[in-house]
Short mmCIF file of C-alpha atoms and ligand atoms in Angstrom, two decimals:
data_model
loop_
_atom_site.label_atom_id
_atom_site.label_comp_id
_atom_site.label_asym_id
_atom_site.label_seq_id
_atom_site.Cartn_x
_atom_site.Cartn_y
_atom_site.Cartn_z
CA MET I 1 26.87 57.55 -42.85
CA ASN I 2 24.39 55.01 -41.45
CA GLU I 3 20.84 55.48 -42.81
CA ASN I 4 19.47 55.74 -39.25
CA ILE I 5 21.40 58.98 -38.75
CA LYS I 6 19.52 62.06 -39.95
CA VAL I 7 21.01 65.29 -41.31
CA LEU I 8 20.17 68.59 -39.55
CA ALA I 9 20.70 72.19 -40.64
CA PRO I 10 24.44 72.91 -41.03
CA ALA I 11 26.35 74.65 -38.26
CA ILE I 12 27.91 77.97 -39.30
CA LEU I 13 31.35 78.61 -37.89
CA THR I 14 32.78 82.10 -38.26
CA LEU I 15 36.56 82.27 -38.18
CA GLU I 16 38.54 85.41 -39.00
CA ASP I 17 35.47 87.05 -40.60
CA LYS I 18 34.80 84.02 -42.83
CA ASP I 19 31.79 81.70 -42.43
CA TYR I 20 32.15 77.95 -42.78
CA SER I 21 29.26 75.49 -43.08
CA LEU I 22 29.70 72.25 -41.10
CA PRO I 23 27.27 69.34 -41.51
CA THR I 24 25.31 68.32 -38.40
CA TYR I 25 23.60 65.03 -37.64
CA ILE I 26 21.23 63.50 -35.08
CA GLY I 27 21.35 59.89 -33.88
CA VAL I 28 18.37 57.63 -33.18
CA GLU I 29 18.35 58.67 -29.50
CA GLY I 30 18.70 62.37 -30.20
CA GLU I 31 22.45 62.86 -29.81
CA LYS I 32 23.49 65.70 -32.06
CA ALA I 33 26.92 66.03 -33.68
CA ILE I 34 28.83 68.54 -35.75
CA ASP I 35 30.87 66.79 -38.43
CA ILE I 36 34.37 68.32 -38.37
CA THR I 37 35.91 65.78 -40.76
CA LYS I 38 36.82 68.59 -43.19
CA LEU I 39 37.46 71.32 -40.59
CA ARG I 40 41.25 71.43 -40.94
CA SER I 41 41.29 71.26 -44.73
CA GLN I 42 38.65 74.05 -44.91
CA THR I 43 39.84 76.32 -42.08
CA GLY I 44 43.34 75.26 -41.02
CA TYR I 45 41.98 74.84 -37.51
CA VAL I 46 41.79 71.65 -35.44
CA THR I 47 39.61 71.19 -32.37
CA LEU I 48 41.01 70.64 -28.87
CA ASP I 49 39.07 68.39 -26.48
CA ASP I 50 41.08 67.13 -23.49
CA GLY I 51 39.94 63.56 -22.74
CA TYR I 52 37.57 63.61 -25.75
CA GLY I 53 34.60 64.38 -23.47
CA ASN I 54 32.91 66.31 -26.31
CA THR I 55 34.18 64.28 -29.27
CA GLY I 56 32.37 61.43 -31.00
CA ALA I 57 34.99 58.98 -32.31
CA CYS I 58 32.58 56.89 -34.39
CA GLU I 59 29.02 55.85 -35.11
CA SER I 60 28.02 52.74 -33.19
CA ALA I 61 24.90 50.58 -32.83
CA ILE I 62 26.07 48.50 -29.86
CA THR I 63 25.42 50.40 -26.60
CA TYR I 64 23.50 53.55 -25.74
CA ILE I 65 24.15 55.59 -22.59
CA ASP I 66 22.32 58.69 -21.39
CA GLY I 67 24.55 59.96 -18.59
CA GLU I 68 22.11 62.60 -17.41
CA LYS I 69 19.18 60.15 -17.13
CA GLY I 70 21.23 57.14 -15.97
CA ILE I 71 20.21 55.05 -18.99
CA LEU I 72 22.28 52.09 -20.26
CA ARG I 73 21.05 49.77 -23.06
CA TYR I 74 22.82 46.96 -24.93
CA ARG I 75 21.43 46.81 -28.50
CA GLY I 76 18.32 48.63 -27.23
CA TYR I 77 17.66 46.40 -24.20
CA PRO I 78 17.75 48.19 -20.78
CA ILE I 79 20.54 46.93 -18.53
CA GLU I 80 18.04 46.44 -15.70
CA GLU I 81 16.03 43.94 -17.79
CA LEU I 82 19.10 42.05 -18.95
CA ALA I 83 20.46 41.84 -15.39
CA ALA I 84 17.09 40.58 -14.15
CA HIS I 85 16.26 38.06 -16.88
CA SER I 86 19.29 37.19 -18.99
CA ARG I 87 22.55 35.26 -18.55
CA PHE I 88 26.02 36.44 -19.52
CA VAL I 89 26.38 34.06 -22.49
CA GLU I 90 23.06 35.30 -23.91
CA VAL I 91 24.15 38.94 -23.43
CA ALA I 92 27.52 38.17 -25.08
CA TYR I 93 25.62 36.76 -28.08
CA LEU I 94 23.41 39.89 -28.15
CA LEU I 95 26.39 42.27 -28.15
CA LEU I 96 28.30 40.28 -30.76
CA ASN I 97 25.41 39.55 -33.12
CA GLY I 98 22.92 42.40 -32.58
CA ASP I 99 19.90 40.38 -31.42
CA LEU I 100 18.97 38.05 -28.58
CA PRO I 101 19.51 34.41 -29.69
CA ASN I 102 16.69 31.89 -30.13
CA SER I 103 17.02 28.56 -28.30
CA ASP I 104 19.01 26.84 -31.04
CA GLN I 105 21.35 29.79 -31.51
CA LEU I 106 21.98 30.04 -27.76
CA LYS I 107 22.63 26.30 -27.45
CA HIS I 108 25.04 26.37 -30.39
CA PHE I 109 26.88 29.45 -29.06
CA SER I 110 27.12 28.06 -25.53
CA THR I 111 28.44 24.71 -26.81
CA HIS I 112 30.93 26.51 -29.07
CA LEU I 113 32.23 28.52 -26.08
CA ASN I 114 32.62 25.36 -24.03
CA GLN I 115 34.48 23.60 -26.85
CA SER I 116 36.76 26.66 -27.19
CA SER I 117 37.67 26.95 -23.50
CA ILE I 118 40.95 24.97 -23.46
CA ILE I 119 44.20 26.82 -24.09
CA HIS I 120 47.13 25.13 -25.87
CA GLU I 121 48.98 22.86 -23.43
CA ASP I 122 52.30 24.47 -24.38
CA MET I 123 50.99 27.79 -23.00
CA HIS I 124 50.96 26.35 -19.47
CA HIS I 125 54.73 26.82 -19.25
CA PHE I 126 54.25 30.59 -19.54
CA PHE I 127 52.54 30.70 -16.16
CA SER I 128 55.62 29.24 -14.48
CA GLY I 129 57.74 32.06 -15.88
CA PHE I 130 55.92 34.81 -14.00
CA PRO I 131 57.33 35.83 -10.61
CA ARG I 132 55.26 34.74 -7.58
CA GLY I 133 52.79 37.49 -6.73
CA SER I 134 52.61 38.82 -10.30
CA HIS I 135 49.48 40.91 -10.78
CA PRO I 136 46.92 38.78 -12.68
CA MET I 137 46.25 41.65 -15.12
CA GLY I 138 49.89 41.52 -16.19
CA ILE I 139 49.56 37.77 -16.71
CA LEU I 140 46.26 38.16 -18.58
CA ALA I 141 47.65 40.82 -20.94
CA THR I 142 50.74 38.69 -21.66
CA MET I 143 48.80 35.46 -22.21
CA VAL I 144 46.19 37.07 -24.48
CA ALA I 145 48.91 38.69 -26.59
CA SER I 146 50.69 35.32 -26.83
CA LEU I 147 47.52 33.62 -28.16
CA SER I 148 48.47 35.13 -31.55
CA THR I 149 51.63 32.99 -31.54
CA PHE I 150 49.68 29.77 -30.93
CA TYR I 151 46.72 30.66 -33.13
CA PRO I 152 48.19 32.75 -35.97
CA ILE I 153 45.64 34.90 -37.74
CA PRO I 154 45.47 34.61 -41.57
CA GLU I 155 45.80 37.77 -43.66
CA GLU I 156 42.26 37.33 -45.00
CA LEU I 157 40.02 36.66 -41.98
CA ASP I 158 37.12 34.54 -43.23
CA GLU I 159 33.88 34.46 -41.21
CA ALA I 160 34.42 30.99 -39.73
CA THR I 161 37.94 31.86 -38.51
CA GLU I 162 36.75 35.15 -37.05
CA THR I 163 33.88 33.41 -35.26
CA GLN I 164 36.31 30.88 -33.81
CA ILE I 165 38.73 33.57 -32.64
CA VAL I 166 35.88 35.47 -30.97
CA ALA I 167 34.73 32.28 -29.21
CA ASN I 168 38.32 31.54 -28.16
CA LEU I 169 38.72 34.95 -26.56
CA VAL I 170 35.32 35.03 -24.82
CA SER I 171 35.92 31.53 -23.49
CA GLN I 172 39.67 31.29 -22.88
CA VAL I 173 39.88 34.56 -20.95
CA ARG I 174 38.23 32.62 -18.07
CA THR I 175 40.68 29.74 -18.36
CA ILE I 176 43.70 32.07 -18.38
CA ALA I 177 42.30 33.97 -15.37
CA ALA I 178 41.59 30.84 -13.35
CA PHE I 179 44.93 29.23 -14.26
CA SER I 180 46.82 32.39 -13.21
CA TYR I 181 45.03 32.24 -9.84
CA LYS I 182 45.78 28.55 -9.32
CA LYS I 183 49.44 29.15 -10.20
CA SER I 184 49.58 32.07 -7.74
CA ILE I 185 48.48 29.80 -4.87
CA GLY I 186 50.53 26.80 -6.00
CA GLU I 187 47.51 24.56 -6.61
CA PRO I 188 47.05 22.20 -9.56
CA LEU I 189 45.17 23.58 -12.55
CA VAL I 190 41.49 22.66 -12.84
CA TYR I 191 40.42 22.35 -16.47
CA PRO I 192 37.16 23.63 -17.96
CA SER I 193 34.46 20.97 -18.02
CA ILE I 194 31.71 20.18 -20.50
CA LYS I 195 29.51 19.62 -17.43
CA TYR I 196 29.31 23.30 -16.53
CA LYS I 197 27.93 26.45 -18.09
CA TYR I 198 30.05 29.58 -18.56
CA THR I 199 30.12 31.17 -15.10
CA SER I 200 29.97 27.88 -13.16
CA ASN I 201 32.89 26.64 -15.23
CA PHE I 202 34.93 29.69 -14.27
CA LEU I 203 34.15 29.36 -10.55
CA ASN I 204 34.92 25.63 -10.68
CA MET I 205 38.28 26.29 -12.36
CA MET I 206 39.01 28.88 -9.69
CA PHE I 207 38.02 27.02 -6.54
CA ALA I 208 37.74 23.26 -7.21
CA SER I 209 40.65 20.96 -6.34
CA PRO I 210 41.39 17.26 -6.89
CA VAL I 211 41.39 16.86 -3.12
CA ARG I 212 38.69 19.31 -2.07
CA ASP I 213 35.02 19.08 -2.91
CA TYR I 214 33.74 22.40 -4.25
CA GLN I 215 30.00 22.95 -4.25
CA LEU I 216 28.76 25.68 -6.57
CA ASP I 217 26.49 28.08 -4.64
CA PRO I 218 23.67 29.12 -7.02
CA ASP I 219 23.47 32.56 -5.40
CA ILE I 220 27.20 33.11 -6.01
CA VAL I 221 26.92 31.83 -9.61
CA ASP I 222 23.98 34.17 -10.24
CA ALA I 223 25.78 37.15 -8.66
CA ILE I 224 28.96 36.63 -10.72
CA ASP I 225 26.92 36.05 -13.89
CA MET I 226 25.06 39.29 -13.24
CA PHE I 227 28.40 41.05 -12.53
CA LEU I 228 29.63 39.93 -15.96
CA ILE I 229 26.42 41.15 -17.64
CA LEU I 230 26.79 44.60 -16.05
CA HIS I 231 30.40 44.88 -17.26
CA ALA I 232 29.85 43.49 -20.76
CA ASP I 233 29.96 46.82 -22.61
CA HIS I 234 29.89 50.53 -22.02
CA GLU I 235 30.13 52.43 -25.32
CA GLN I 236 33.38 54.35 -25.99
CA ASN I 237 35.02 53.99 -22.54
CA CYS I 238 38.78 54.22 -22.15
CA SER I 239 39.56 50.53 -22.77
CA THR I 240 37.08 50.16 -25.65
CA SER I 241 38.52 53.29 -27.25
CA SER I 242 41.95 51.67 -26.88
CA VAL I 243 40.60 48.58 -28.65
CA ARG I 244 39.24 50.71 -31.49
CA THR I 245 42.50 52.68 -31.72
CA ALA I 246 44.65 49.54 -31.92
CA GLY I 247 42.11 47.88 -34.23
CA SER I 248 42.17 50.85 -36.61
CA SER I 249 45.77 49.97 -37.52
CA LEU I 250 44.50 46.47 -38.51
CA ALA I 251 46.64 44.86 -35.81
CA ASN I 252 45.62 41.25 -35.06
CA VAL I 253 42.64 40.90 -32.72
CA TYR I 254 44.69 39.36 -29.89
CA ALA I 255 46.95 42.44 -29.89
CA VAL I 256 43.90 44.69 -30.10
CA ILE I 257 42.27 43.05 -27.06
CA THR I 258 45.58 43.28 -25.19
CA ALA I 259 45.39 47.06 -25.69
CA GLY I 260 41.98 47.02 -24.03
CA ILE I 261 43.25 44.94 -21.11
CA ALA I 262 46.16 47.33 -20.60
CA ALA I 263 43.90 50.40 -20.49
CA LEU I 264 41.36 48.70 -18.22
CA TRP I 265 44.09 48.03 -15.62
CA GLY I 266 44.32 51.70 -14.62
CA PRO I 267 42.90 52.65 -11.17
CA ARG I 268 40.70 55.35 -12.73
CA HIS I 269 39.06 52.77 -15.00
CA GLY I 270 38.75 49.03 -14.42
CA GLY I 271 41.25 49.02 -11.60
CA ALA I 272 38.86 51.08 -9.47
CA ASN I 273 36.98 48.03 -8.11
CA GLN I 274 40.19 46.84 -6.47
CA GLU I 275 40.88 50.36 -5.17
CA VAL I 276 37.38 50.57 -3.63
CA ILE I 277 38.01 47.50 -1.49
CA LYS I 278 41.46 48.79 -0.48
CA MET I 279 39.77 52.07 0.53
CA LEU I 280 37.05 50.29 2.55
CA GLU I 281 39.60 48.02 4.22
CA GLN I 282 41.71 51.03 5.18
CA ILE I 283 38.70 52.82 6.70
CA HIS I 284 37.77 49.61 8.54
CA ALA I 285 41.33 49.20 9.84
CA GLU I 286 41.39 52.81 11.05
CA GLY I 287 38.10 52.20 12.84
CA GLY I 288 36.52 55.22 11.20
CA ASP I 289 33.07 55.63 9.69
CA GLY I 290 34.45 57.19 6.54
CA THR I 291 33.92 60.83 7.47
CA GLU I 292 37.66 61.50 7.71
CA PHE I 293 38.32 59.73 4.41
CA ILE I 294 35.61 61.73 2.67
CA ASN I 295 37.14 64.96 3.96
CA GLN I 296 40.47 63.85 2.47
CA ALA I 297 38.79 62.93 -0.83
CA LYS I 298 37.42 66.48 -1.00
CA ASP I 299 40.87 67.92 -0.43
CA LYS I 300 42.78 68.03 -3.74
CA ASP I 301 46.11 68.14 -1.92
CA SER I 302 45.42 64.78 -0.25
CA GLY I 303 45.83 62.95 -3.56
CA ARG I 304 42.89 60.78 -2.49
CA ARG I 305 39.61 60.24 -4.29
CA LEU I 306 36.44 58.50 -3.16
CA MET I 307 37.02 55.42 -5.29
CA GLY I 308 33.89 54.05 -6.93
CA PHE I 309 32.41 57.54 -7.13
CA GLY I 310 32.18 59.78 -10.19
CA HIS I 311 32.03 59.01 -13.89
CA ARG I 312 33.03 60.60 -17.20
CA VAL I 313 29.49 60.16 -18.53
CA TYR I 314 27.04 59.44 -15.70
CA LYS I 315 26.22 62.69 -13.97
CA ASN I 316 23.43 60.85 -12.24
CA PHE I 317 23.33 57.36 -10.70
CA ASP I 318 25.18 54.68 -12.67
CA PRO I 319 22.30 52.23 -13.33
CA ARG I 320 24.72 49.34 -12.86
CA ALA I 321 25.54 50.52 -9.33
CA GLN I 322 21.83 50.40 -8.51
CA VAL I 323 21.56 46.77 -9.64
CA LEU I 324 24.77 45.76 -7.85
CA LYS I 325 23.63 47.40 -4.61
CA GLN I 326 20.45 45.29 -4.62
CA HIS I 327 22.47 42.12 -5.20
CA CYS I 328 24.88 43.09 -2.45
CA ASP I 329 22.03 43.14 0.03
CA LYS I 330 20.85 39.72 -1.13
CA LEU I 331 24.28 38.08 -1.18
CA LEU I 332 25.76 39.63 1.94
CA ASN I 333 22.69 38.91 4.05
CA LYS I 334 23.07 35.16 3.45
CA PRO I 335 23.70 33.17 6.61
CA GLY I 336 27.38 33.04 7.39
CA VAL I 337 28.22 35.91 5.03
CA ASN I 338 28.90 39.05 6.98
CA ASP I 339 31.14 41.71 5.52
CA PRO I 340 31.72 44.82 7.66
CA LEU I 341 32.88 46.62 4.54
CA LEU I 342 29.28 46.70 3.26
CA ASP I 343 28.20 48.83 6.20
CA ILE I 344 31.15 51.17 5.58
CA ALA I 345 30.23 51.41 1.89
CA ARG I 346 26.64 52.23 2.73
CA ARG I 347 27.82 54.86 5.24
CA LEU I 348 30.17 56.46 2.70
CA GLU I 349 27.38 56.61 0.14
CA GLU I 350 24.98 58.10 2.67
CA ILE I 351 27.48 60.82 3.71
CA ALA I 352 28.66 61.62 0.15
CA LEU I 353 25.14 61.88 -1.30
CA LYS I 354 24.35 64.60 1.23
CA ASP I 355 27.64 66.47 0.79
CA ASP I 356 27.60 69.49 -1.52
CA TYR I 357 31.12 68.72 -2.76
CA PHE I 358 29.84 65.53 -4.41
CA ILE I 359 26.37 66.86 -5.24
CA SER I 360 27.72 69.98 -6.97
CA ARG I 361 30.15 67.88 -9.03
CA LYS I 362 27.47 65.28 -9.79
CA LEU I 363 29.55 62.51 -8.28
CA TYR I 364 27.50 59.36 -7.66
CA PRO I 365 28.41 55.73 -7.01
CA ASN I 366 29.57 54.03 -10.22
CA VAL I 367 29.73 50.37 -11.23
CA ASP I 368 32.84 49.82 -9.13
CA PHE I 369 31.49 51.02 -5.80
CA TYR I 370 29.57 47.86 -4.94
CA SER I 371 30.98 45.34 -7.41
CA GLY I 372 34.03 44.53 -5.27
CA LEU I 373 31.82 43.51 -2.33
CA ILE I 374 30.08 40.92 -4.50
CA LEU I 375 33.40 39.55 -5.71
CA ARG I 376 34.65 39.35 -2.13
CA ALA I 377 31.52 37.43 -1.10
CA ALA I 378 32.29 34.98 -3.92
CA GLY I 379 35.80 34.48 -2.54
CA ILE I 380 37.51 36.17 -5.50
CA PRO I 381 40.87 37.59 -4.33
CA THR I 382 41.03 41.40 -4.59
CA ASN I 383 43.86 41.41 -7.13
CA MET I 384 41.62 39.40 -9.49
CA PHE I 385 38.80 41.97 -9.48
CA THR I 386 39.91 43.80 -12.61
CA VAL I 387 40.44 40.44 -14.33
CA LEU I 388 36.75 39.69 -13.71
CA PHE I 389 35.95 43.09 -15.24
CA ALA I 390 38.00 42.05 -18.31
CA ILE I 391 36.12 38.72 -18.57
CA GLY I 392 32.86 40.67 -18.56
CA ARG I 393 34.05 43.34 -21.02
CA MET I 394 35.45 40.85 -23.55
CA PRO I 395 32.27 40.52 -25.68
CA GLY I 396 31.90 44.31 -25.70
CA TRP I 397 35.48 44.86 -26.85
CA LEU I 398 35.04 42.23 -29.58
CA ALA I 399 31.69 43.67 -30.69
CA HIS I 400 33.30 47.12 -31.14
CA TRP I 401 36.30 45.63 -32.95
CA ARG I 402 33.96 43.73 -35.30
CA GLU I 403 31.74 46.79 -35.89
CA MET I 404 34.81 48.83 -36.82
CA VAL I 405 36.63 46.33 -39.08
CA HIS I 406 33.39 45.44 -40.91
CA GLY I 407 32.39 49.10 -41.27
CA ASP I 408 32.35 51.01 -44.58
CA GLN I 409 35.99 51.96 -44.13
CA VAL I 410 38.52 51.54 -41.33
CA THR I 411 40.07 54.97 -40.82
CA ILE I 412 43.26 54.74 -38.76
CA TYR I 413 42.93 56.72 -35.49
CA ARG I 414 45.35 59.64 -35.62
CA PRO I 415 44.32 62.68 -33.52
CA ARG I 416 46.00 66.04 -34.04
CA GLN I 417 47.55 68.31 -31.37
CA ILE I 418 48.40 71.87 -30.49
CA TYR I 419 52.20 72.04 -30.36
CA MET I 420 53.51 74.09 -27.45
CA GLY I 421 57.19 73.13 -27.38
CA GLU I 422 60.38 74.78 -28.65
CA THR I 423 60.25 76.61 -31.99
CA LEU I 424 62.94 75.98 -34.64
CA ARG I 425 66.49 75.72 -33.34
CA HIS I 426 69.68 74.12 -34.73
CA TYR I 427 72.02 71.42 -33.43
CA GLN I 428 74.98 72.65 -31.40
CA ASP I 429 78.18 70.70 -30.92
CA ILE I 430 78.61 69.62 -27.31
CA THR I 431 81.62 71.90 -26.97
CA GLN I 432 79.29 74.85 -27.62
CA ARG I 433 76.80 73.93 -24.94
CA THR I 434 76.84 75.52 -21.49
C1 SDX B 1 34.80 52.96 -14.97
O1 SDX B 1 33.95 55.46 -19.14
C2 SDX B 1 33.38 54.42 -18.73
O2 SDX B 1 32.34 54.06 -19.22
C3 SDX B 1 34.11 53.65 -17.63
C4 SDX B 1 33.34 52.53 -16.97
C5 SDX B 1 33.09 51.39 -17.93
O3 SDX B 1 32.14 50.63 -17.71
O4 SDX B 1 33.94 51.21 -18.87
O5 SDX B 1 32.09 52.99 -16.50
C6 SDX B 1 34.12 51.92 -15.80
O6 SDX B 1 35.93 53.27 -15.24
C7 SDX B 1 34.04 53.61 -13.85
C8 SDX B 1 34.88 54.73 -13.10
C9 SDX B 1 35.79 54.04 -12.10
N1 SDX B 1 36.76 54.99 -11.52
C10 SDX B 1 36.67 55.40 -10.24
O7 SDX B 1 35.76 55.10 -9.47
C11 SDX B 1 37.85 56.27 -9.78
C12 SDX B 1 37.31 57.47 -8.97
N2 SDX B 1 36.63 58.33 -9.91
C13 SDX B 1 37.38 59.41 -10.50
O8 SDX B 1 38.73 59.27 -10.65
C14 SDX B 1 36.64 60.19 -11.56
O9 SDX B 1 35.38 60.40 -11.10
C15 SDX B 1 36.57 59.60 -12.95
C16 SDX B 1 37.93 59.38 -13.51
C17 SDX B 1 35.80 58.33 -12.97
C18 SDX B 1 35.82 60.60 -13.83
O10 SDX B 1 36.57 61.74 -13.89
P1 SDX B 1 35.99 63.09 -14.60
O11 SDX B 1 34.57 62.97 -14.96
O12 SDX B 1 36.97 63.45 -15.63
O13 SDX B 1 35.98 64.06 -13.41
P2 SDX B 1 37.18 65.02 -13.19
O14 SDX B 1 38.40 64.19 -12.98
O15 SDX B 1 37.17 66.07 -14.25
O16 SDX B 1 36.73 65.65 -11.81
C19 SDX B 1 35.70 66.65 -11.77
C20 SDX B 1 35.74 67.15 -10.33
C21 SDX B 1 37.16 67.46 -9.87
O17 SDX B 1 37.08 68.43 -8.85
P3 SDX B 1 37.23 70.03 -9.29
O18 SDX B 1 38.54 70.12 -10.06
O19 SDX B 1 36.02 70.33 -10.12
O20 SDX B 1 37.26 70.75 -7.94
O21 SDX B 1 35.27 66.11 -9.47
C22 SDX B 1 36.34 65.71 -8.61
C23 SDX B 1 37.61 66.17 -9.24
O22 SDX B 1 38.64 66.33 -8.29
N3 SDX B 1 36.23 64.25 -8.53
C24 SDX B 1 36.35 63.56 -7.40
C25 SDX B 1 36.12 62.23 -7.74
N4 SDX B 1 35.89 62.16 -9.07
C26 SDX B 1 35.97 63.41 -9.55
N5 SDX B 1 36.62 63.95 -6.12
C27 SDX B 1 36.67 62.98 -5.18
N6 SDX B 1 36.44 61.67 -5.44
C28 SDX B 1 36.17 61.26 -6.70
N7 SDX B 1 35.96 59.97 -6.97
#
């Protein structure tokens, strides 16, 4: 137990006329927990918590969220301050190392990322094997998993090797993403360049061409860099929990990150930013103002949800959505940039925030509601949106993996269950079956 966690008076659980004493703790921000580590051995009972909404899987010092107050901090720093003053590489360093870097540390880290941005030339053939139109998340998951074949991980991971692997993943995820895009449009690959910093390098790999001059727009670079900052970590979300689960078996880190990419792909998690744009485009195509769609989203039988709204933890505004909305205004009001979907998004938000269905369920815009509009303004194709989310989340996934594997002990994740299937029965020969 970390020394920053304090012990409270034990909780008394009465089961079948017997009292059991369960330790309780309080974290540095006041979260209280009942320690049920010995519950089953003491009582024979397990707990049941569908979706783990009430279950703490671990202690962590990386990110703090207060869903009721709309607070998000990376290593104690408010997300609003990091989005306003920092850059993604600096935030990645903060998440991975625990403190903001000084100038020398930042320069060294940034240079190391740049030097680690090339993938093995023999990996290029993989891209040609994917069918045209393959979803980039499927390509990303496959390519990241295959990194373990090109860069085998030694049994004993020394610090230098681990640092290199972390730099490879934070840096090469951009290269794999950009290469998968270039392959999908049949254009020649554009390599990373020592001339550019992290986000500019990614945009240049995506949109430059040997025969087309590509000018980096500082506003676009800033908006994408801020997007990556806002997505860099988010505590024990679905994909990070998948990383910790896979990591708890001591699988190699490339496989562990692949687990995170797979979970992020789902439309209720990282895939939501793509679904938001599809929703806005559909409303635009139907010529509606969103009222009809919102009525459908309120009707369970419609199978539709207001994508980009609601959150497992935030029962107030998602602070990231607030920051993104401000940047949307700035980016989409640039001369020559006019996206009718922004007006539809604003209209949907305005209607939903006055509608008791959403108010009573504490459904507010989340990080995905506005993020897709920024990516569209940058020219990122919609099917790449979740890939951008993965690029942003990479340092967060790696920080959680590191925190777990370097913790006091790595306990393999193995939840229990309540069995509700057939009771004992014996095999019958097929001739006896009806
Ligand atoms: C991310 O966990 C993280 O931190 C994730 C994330 C991160 O940074 O890693 O923040 C990123 O995944 C953001 C969320 C992106 N997903 C979406 O925008 C998809 C749309 N949202 C929903 O599917 C939903 O809100 C969830 C999945 C995000 C949260 O689901 P909850 O909290 O489990 O809510 P629920 O499914 O229990 O629903 C509670 C009620 C239900 O109605 P009732 O049964 O009470 O009548 O709210 C309704 C739901 O039907 N509801 C919605 C809704 N979300 C919930 N109704 C319409 N539209 C919605 N979007």
